[in-house]
Amino acid sequence: MAKTAYNPFETAQKQFDRAADMLELDQATRDLLRNPIREFHFSIPIRMDDGQMKVFRGFRVQHNDARGPAKGGLRFHPQETIDTVRALSMWMTWKTAVADIPLGGGKGGVICDPHNLSHTEQERLCRGWVRQVYKNIGPTVDIPAPDVMTSPQHMLWMLDEYETLRGEKLPGFITGKPVGMGGSLGRKEATGYGVIITVREALKELNINPSDTIASVQGFGNVSQFAIELYEQIGGKVICVSSWDQEDQTSYSFRKKEGVDLEELRSVANPFGGIDKQKAQELGYEVLPGEAWLEQEVDILIPAALENQITGSNAEKMNKRVKIIAEGANGPTTPDADNVIIERDIFIIPDFLANAGGVTCSYFEQVQSNMNYFWERDDVLGRLDVKMTAAFIAVSDFSRSNKLNMRDAAYVISVNRVAQACKDRGWV
Ligand code: NAD
């Protein structure tokens, strides 16, 4: 898989500087927002199944909590670095601000490879992480969630440890819990559906009927599958989907010109969203090289796999028909590619707006957990639609009235909201 050769925190700071320049922020506000407000670095000693002790390194970073408790996932990753966690926590601050939910930005990590840990070792690691940091996080302080290689089961072990230490039931401590144990209905659909709600609004703005559009999608995981589901419900047709092939260590694109069948593809995909090329071929799909998804003659491109996928070297391969790019993944487009997109006047829905449906639904989960009253699926998805539509309209109106592209507009809106909250509180 593609490796990040750059320091993500430097990228996040550069993006912030650009927005800060546009907003002409004063020096104190810049100094406050350029860096996390709080960081916790700690060691987590765990007794392994063979009886030996092993010490893992853990982090929790709270970038900003002026608009509400910090919110963000916890990653288990062998190459985790503090700078990755810092960058991701800053991006969470902008994401919660653009979605206009009363939360700030945080992120956590543990340097580990869960593939090499037994079930019980993973449980001890989750509980150990909570023991190191529980005094500094909580339902009104900082709310973790699943992320790369962490699952609803991990969240439940963490919740149990937190409640044990605190001696009370506090299900709003963490989100991404299993449904039935404090999780929210609609969470699994929320990110992908949110992407399509923003696509639907963009099409309205461009005066295009969704039924007249076709799309190509990178990835076939959680975000992609539910994006395809809702896009088809609003009348669109997906003709190409790509995914990672674990065995061949490369990606492939799967094309059916009359339109892919979501259920059919699901039936030949593994739980990690890898499509079986042999079986797909038997179902009549053309198997093409990994990058082919980008070159299709479509109206909409939805990168929903990884970061750095549309780059300066492949952006020119995008078909002239492309009108909208909806960034389901985090950071799928490099700054070089952004230049091509701007030149071609393609309507970009930036990642932290397009994929904000996930955190919005996590916020709903926390609200439901705190109330101990759980909403029906349609209720959750209806509220998601209201929040995502409002977020999209705020950014597109601002982009039009200030002649900014959508990415710059989203940055300016969110940085301004956070800066204003810091000022109102008297922090700067
Ligand atoms: P996932 O693990 O469920 O799916 C990832 C998919 O990408 C898989 O189908 C995999 O085969 C495919 N893939 C991996 N490398 C590829 C490559 N080189 N070419 C083509 N396909 C490739 O992940 P997800 O939860 O769907 O997340 C996708 C992206 O969306 C990530 O950037 C993630 O950070 C972001 N995101 C996810 C959520 C969420 O709620 N799941 C929320 C916000 C942002």
XYZ file of C-alpha atoms and ligand atoms in Angstrom:
472
model
C 0.000 0.000 0.000
C 1.107 3.574 -0.595
C 3.313 4.937 2.187
C 3.265 8.544 3.305
C 6.671 9.986 2.489
C 5.830 13.333 4.030
C 5.237 14.457 7.594
C 1.437 14.714 7.932
C 1.683 17.224 10.779
C 3.718 19.604 8.599
C 1.043 19.251 5.913
C -1.715 19.950 8.441
C 0.155 23.015 9.706
C 0.672 24.314 6.142
C -3.034 23.906 5.421
C -3.845 25.751 8.633
C -1.360 28.560 7.791
C -3.078 29.053 4.439
C -6.491 29.405 6.097
C -5.000 31.624 8.829
C -3.539 33.918 6.137
C -6.900 34.133 4.363
C -8.558 34.971 7.682
C -5.723 37.318 8.702
C -5.620 35.695 12.134
C -3.560 37.373 14.845
C -0.331 35.760 16.074
C -1.723 34.428 19.378
C -4.599 32.618 17.625
C -2.144 31.145 15.117
C 0.162 29.975 17.909
C -2.744 28.351 19.705
C -4.253 26.574 16.693
C -1.008 25.532 14.968
C -0.284 23.036 17.737
C -2.344 20.726 19.931
C -3.522 22.276 23.161
C -2.662 19.104 25.119
C -0.745 15.875 24.525
C -0.367 12.741 26.583
C 2.473 10.309 25.902
C 2.649 7.192 28.024
C 3.914 3.646 28.397
C 1.473 0.750 28.672
C 2.976 -2.336 30.348
C 1.084 -5.485 29.373
C 1.512 -9.068 30.521
C 1.632 -11.148 27.361
C 0.083 -14.607 27.127
C 3.521 -16.241 27.602
C 3.883 -14.514 30.984
C 6.467 -11.932 29.805
C 5.892 -8.204 30.286
C 5.928 -5.969 27.196
C 5.734 -2.180 27.155
C 3.768 -0.384 24.401
C 3.853 3.332 23.635
C 0.527 5.170 23.648
C -0.664 8.684 22.839
C -3.711 10.882 23.169
C -3.636 14.303 21.567
C -6.301 16.960 22.115
C -5.836 19.536 19.411
C -8.601 21.888 20.452
C -11.666 21.764 22.685
C -12.963 25.341 22.494
C -16.223 24.230 20.786
C -16.775 21.181 23.015
C -15.093 18.013 24.260
C -12.319 16.676 22.012
C -13.455 13.875 19.701
C -11.521 11.445 17.560
C -10.464 7.888 16.953
C -7.819 5.643 18.452
C -5.470 3.855 16.060
C -3.456 0.673 16.576
C -0.614 0.778 14.078
C 2.980 -0.526 14.007
C 4.194 2.678 12.299
C 2.193 5.072 14.459
C 3.993 8.368 15.123
C 3.115 11.285 17.338
C 3.131 13.579 14.302
C 0.491 11.445 12.568
C -1.664 11.603 15.685
C -1.138 15.376 15.938
C -2.156 15.905 12.310
C -5.209 13.702 12.623
C -6.298 15.480 15.804
C -6.045 18.862 14.046
C -8.076 17.561 11.092
C -10.727 16.361 13.574
C -11.006 19.899 14.946
C -11.783 21.202 11.443
C -14.144 18.302 10.704
C -16.316 18.786 13.804
C -16.304 22.533 13.161
C -17.371 22.254 9.511
C -20.123 19.804 10.506
C -21.067 22.331 13.184
C -21.336 19.802 15.984
C -20.411 20.903 19.520
C -17.143 18.974 19.726
C -13.438 19.638 19.285
C -10.675 17.519 17.794
C -8.585 14.726 19.276
C -6.851 11.496 18.225
C -5.060 8.648 19.908
C -2.700 5.885 18.992
C -0.741 2.906 20.202
C 2.379 1.659 18.431
C 1.453 -1.993 17.946
C 0.368 -4.513 15.351
C -2.859 -6.135 16.525
C -2.292 -8.971 14.002
C 0.513 -10.151 16.302
C -1.558 -9.881 19.499
C -3.992 -12.479 20.828
C -7.554 -11.547 21.749
C -6.668 -11.379 25.443
C -3.509 -9.334 24.796
C -5.583 -6.848 22.811
C -8.065 -6.645 25.666
C -5.244 -5.929 28.169
C -3.826 -3.284 25.824
C -7.205 -1.533 25.563
C -7.641 -1.584 29.329
C -4.018 -0.466 29.835
C -4.493 2.489 27.459
C -7.530 3.632 29.465
C -5.708 3.238 32.811
C -2.936 5.573 31.647
C -5.167 8.359 30.412
C -8.600 8.029 32.070
C -8.139 11.103 34.248
C -7.711 13.247 31.135
C -10.510 11.906 28.938
C -14.226 11.257 29.467
C -17.743 12.061 28.206
C -17.389 15.776 28.942
C -13.657 16.010 28.177
C -12.516 13.875 25.257
C -14.399 11.009 23.608
C -12.451 8.285 21.739
C -13.798 6.132 18.894
C -12.594 3.316 16.619
C -10.148 4.041 13.811
C -7.470 2.101 11.939
C -7.314 -1.466 13.321
C -9.569 -0.788 16.319
C -13.087 -2.191 16.504
C -16.378 -1.942 18.438
C -15.082 -4.765 20.673
C -11.997 -2.683 21.562
C -14.303 0.235 22.410
C -16.383 -1.954 24.702
C -13.314 -3.189 26.650
C -12.224 0.435 27.021
C -15.662 1.509 28.202
C -15.739 -1.323 30.731
C -12.323 -0.330 32.121
C -13.323 3.336 32.306
C -16.606 2.580 34.087
C -14.803 0.221 36.494
C -12.252 2.912 37.386
C -14.936 5.568 37.773
C -17.386 3.303 39.601
C -20.381 4.348 37.515
C -22.001 3.716 34.144
C -20.825 6.317 31.622
C -21.631 5.014 28.127
C -21.003 8.465 26.597
C -17.269 7.939 27.313
C -16.635 6.355 23.920
C -18.403 5.887 20.568
C -18.357 3.156 17.954
C -19.743 0.678 20.478
C -21.619 -2.385 19.211
C -25.333 -1.770 18.530
C -27.201 -3.100 21.573
C -24.298 -2.128 23.861
C -24.651 1.625 23.426
C -23.877 1.838 19.699
C -26.069 3.842 17.329
C -28.146 2.448 14.512
C -27.097 4.065 11.247
C -23.416 4.408 12.230
C -22.178 1.844 9.714
C -23.972 3.650 6.873
C -23.256 7.180 8.100
C -19.944 8.040 6.400
C -20.829 6.646 2.971
C -24.365 8.057 3.073
C -22.940 11.425 4.176
C -20.651 11.466 1.120
C -23.657 11.014 -1.160
C -25.752 13.625 0.640
C -23.009 16.112 -0.283
C -22.902 14.752 -3.863
C -26.690 15.138 -4.122
C -26.425 18.768 -2.996
C -23.536 19.449 -5.392
C -25.581 18.039 -8.284
C -28.481 20.298 -7.299
C -26.135 23.244 -7.393
C -24.798 22.252 -10.813
C -28.368 21.691 -12.022
C -27.745 18.056 -12.896
C -30.263 15.265 -12.359
C -28.619 12.386 -10.394
C -30.293 9.890 -12.744
C -28.282 11.334 -15.622
C -24.961 10.711 -13.864
C -22.485 7.858 -13.616
C -19.682 7.418 -11.099
C -16.478 5.509 -10.435
C -15.348 4.637 -6.913
C -11.981 3.753 -5.399
C -12.235 1.217 -2.573
C -14.941 -1.237 -1.601
C -14.933 -0.928 2.185
C -17.295 0.662 4.674
C -17.353 4.143 3.145
C -17.485 2.997 -0.460
C -20.204 0.336 -0.101
C -22.668 2.644 1.621
C -21.834 5.503 -0.729
C -22.687 3.224 -3.668
C -25.907 2.139 -1.907
C -27.269 5.662 -1.431
C -25.979 6.917 -4.792
C -27.966 4.151 -6.521
C -31.022 5.025 -4.411
C -30.920 8.623 -5.687
C -30.761 7.348 -9.256
C -27.031 7.237 -10.063
C -25.124 4.398 -11.687
C -21.645 3.212 -10.633
C -19.716 1.604 -13.490
C -16.327 0.965 -11.868
C -15.030 0.038 -8.401
C -11.444 -0.682 -7.344
C -10.071 -2.606 -4.381
C -6.846 -3.947 -2.884
C -5.830 -7.536 -3.612
C -4.016 -8.906 -0.568
C -2.660 -11.939 -2.406
C -1.223 -10.039 -5.396
C -0.274 -7.001 -3.244
C -1.757 -4.650 -5.810
C -5.096 -3.057 -6.603
C -7.538 -3.834 -9.420
C -10.511 -2.027 -10.898
C -13.735 -3.870 -11.734
C -15.901 -2.456 -14.492
C -19.399 -3.228 -15.739
C -20.534 -0.623 -18.231
C -24.234 -1.263 -17.617
C -23.624 -0.591 -13.897
C -22.121 -2.622 -11.054
C -24.469 -4.603 -8.822
C -23.692 -3.800 -5.182
C -25.058 -7.040 -3.714
C -23.293 -9.099 -6.364
C -19.960 -7.412 -5.568
C -20.548 -7.781 -1.829
C -21.015 -11.509 -2.377
C -17.502 -11.782 -3.891
C -15.701 -9.415 -1.469
C -13.899 -10.372 1.744
C -14.690 -8.614 5.070
C -11.844 -6.130 4.393
C -13.403 -4.946 1.127
C -11.107 -6.896 -1.201
C -12.965 -8.086 -4.325
C -12.106 -11.593 -5.599
C -11.005 -11.042 -9.207
C -11.693 -14.581 -10.364
C -15.256 -14.561 -9.053
C -15.877 -11.014 -10.296
C -14.759 -12.055 -13.768
C -17.190 -14.984 -13.668
C -19.940 -12.464 -12.873
C -19.097 -10.534 -16.044
C -16.859 -7.775 -14.630
C -13.866 -6.589 -16.638
C -10.778 -6.711 -14.410
C -8.592 -3.667 -15.115
C -5.427 -2.198 -13.545
C -5.794 -0.503 -10.144
C -5.692 3.051 -11.462
C -8.356 2.473 -14.128
C -11.113 3.680 -11.766
C -9.693 7.199 -12.200
C -9.719 7.136 -16.005
C -13.374 6.216 -16.566
C -15.741 8.383 -18.569
C -17.905 9.376 -15.603
C -19.413 12.505 -14.043
C -18.381 11.721 -10.471
C -15.221 10.274 -8.904
C -15.368 9.031 -5.329
C -11.949 8.162 -3.878
C -12.905 6.153 -0.775
C -9.824 4.039 -0.025
C -6.619 5.770 1.071
C -4.684 9.014 1.191
C -2.567 10.358 -1.741
C -4.407 8.563 -4.557
C -5.047 11.411 -7.002
C -1.615 12.911 -7.560
C 0.205 15.337 -9.845
C 1.267 12.391 -12.015
C -2.145 10.749 -12.534
C -4.609 13.668 -12.266
C -4.264 14.390 -15.987
C -5.673 10.915 -16.657
C -9.067 11.916 -15.271
C -11.637 11.873 -18.054
C -12.812 15.267 -19.346
C -16.373 14.325 -18.389
C -15.588 14.425 -14.620
C -17.521 17.236 -12.917
C -17.415 16.290 -9.237
C -14.841 14.664 -6.945
C -16.246 13.665 -3.557
C -13.421 12.779 -1.179
C -14.729 9.862 0.896
C -11.222 8.994 2.109
C -9.076 11.293 4.208
C -6.511 13.190 2.127
C -6.946 11.293 -1.171
C -5.837 14.272 -3.286
C -2.339 15.770 -3.213
C -1.784 19.557 -3.576
C -0.339 18.997 -7.118
C -3.533 17.228 -8.149
C -5.555 20.036 -6.591
C -3.997 22.416 -9.131
C -5.234 20.236 -12.011
C -8.690 20.037 -10.416
C -8.881 23.816 -10.045
C -7.675 24.375 -13.638
C -10.326 21.991 -14.958
C -12.996 23.618 -12.820
C -14.002 20.306 -11.231
C -16.284 20.702 -8.219
C -14.379 19.224 -5.257
C -16.130 18.177 -2.054
C -13.202 18.170 0.397
C -12.611 15.195 2.673
C -13.415 16.765 6.016
C -16.784 17.922 4.656
C -17.603 14.879 2.466
C -16.795 12.258 5.114
C -18.051 14.180 8.180
C -21.103 11.888 8.340
C -19.109 9.439 10.460
C -18.268 11.861 13.239
C -21.725 13.410 13.037
C -23.276 10.030 13.741
C -20.704 9.421 16.519
C -21.937 12.640 18.047
C -25.501 11.270 17.803
C -24.287 8.080 19.477
C -22.834 10.074 22.340
C -26.038 12.077 22.752
C -28.086 8.850 22.803
C -25.643 7.220 25.245
C -25.736 10.212 27.588
C -29.562 10.175 27.513
C -29.651 6.368 27.658
C -32.400 6.581 25.037
C -31.764 5.217 21.569
C -33.271 6.469 18.341
C -34.650 4.472 15.405
C -32.424 4.073 12.324
C -34.574 6.402 10.194
C -34.419 9.022 12.905
C -30.597 8.859 12.983
C -30.288 8.976 9.194
C -32.834 11.808 8.922
C -30.837 13.907 11.384
C -27.642 13.010 9.508
C -29.175 14.330 6.296
C -30.151 17.612 7.988
C -26.623 18.180 9.411
C -24.731 17.163 6.253
C -26.975 19.228 3.983
C -26.577 22.288 6.196
C -22.784 21.818 6.328
C -22.597 21.498 2.534
C -24.764 24.561 1.901
C -22.756 26.687 4.354
C -19.506 25.811 2.542
C -20.864 26.162 -0.988
C -22.545 29.507 -0.224
C -19.324 30.780 1.287
C -17.301 29.470 -1.644
C -19.566 31.259 -4.142
C -19.807 34.555 -2.300
C -16.054 34.728 -1.603
C -14.915 33.206 -4.914
C -12.992 30.443 -3.138
C -12.788 26.796 -4.149
C -14.694 24.390 -1.875
C -11.562 23.194 -0.039
C -10.437 26.709 0.839
C -13.998 27.678 1.767
C -14.358 24.680 4.108
C -11.025 25.510 5.766
C -11.864 29.172 6.232
C -15.282 28.380 7.728
C -14.004 25.793 10.170
C -10.835 27.612 11.257
C -12.900 30.749 11.738
C -15.474 28.909 13.891
C -12.732 27.481 16.129
C -10.776 30.764 16.294
C -13.966 32.587 17.240
C -14.741 30.070 20.007
C -11.212 30.542 21.404
C -11.639 34.318 21.312
C -15.109 34.186 22.902
C -13.684 32.116 25.736
C -10.911 34.650 26.221
C -8.111 32.225 25.301
C -6.539 34.532 22.719
P -12.099 -0.020 4.828
O -10.889 -0.623 5.446
O -13.455 -0.523 5.209
O -12.001 -0.111 3.221
C -10.899 0.309 2.518
C -11.081 -0.141 1.063
O -10.035 0.402 0.276
C -11.031 -1.651 0.861
O -12.009 -2.011 -0.091
C -9.651 -1.873 0.268
O -9.602 -3.034 -0.582
C -9.501 -0.615 -0.539
N -8.122 -0.266 -0.880
C -7.025 -0.245 -0.097
N -5.956 0.139 -0.800
C -6.383 0.354 -2.059
C -5.759 0.776 -3.254
N -4.447 1.054 -3.296
N -6.515 0.897 -4.366
C -7.835 0.622 -4.345
N -8.476 0.234 -3.236
C -7.762 0.093 -2.121
O -11.964 1.538 5.123
P -13.125 2.620 5.226
O -13.618 2.637 6.627
O -14.069 2.444 4.101
O -12.273 3.962 5.034
C -11.849 4.407 3.757
C -11.276 5.801 3.887
O -12.251 6.670 4.454
C -10.043 5.970 4.789
O -9.263 7.032 4.270
C -10.642 6.400 6.124
O -9.712 7.110 6.916
C -11.741 7.315 5.623
N -12.818 7.542 6.579
C -13.569 6.510 7.061
C -14.611 6.760 7.944
C -15.486 5.654 8.450
O -16.450 5.969 9.180
N -15.258 4.411 8.097
C -14.880 8.078 8.374
C -14.117 9.132 7.854
C -13.092 8.842 6.951
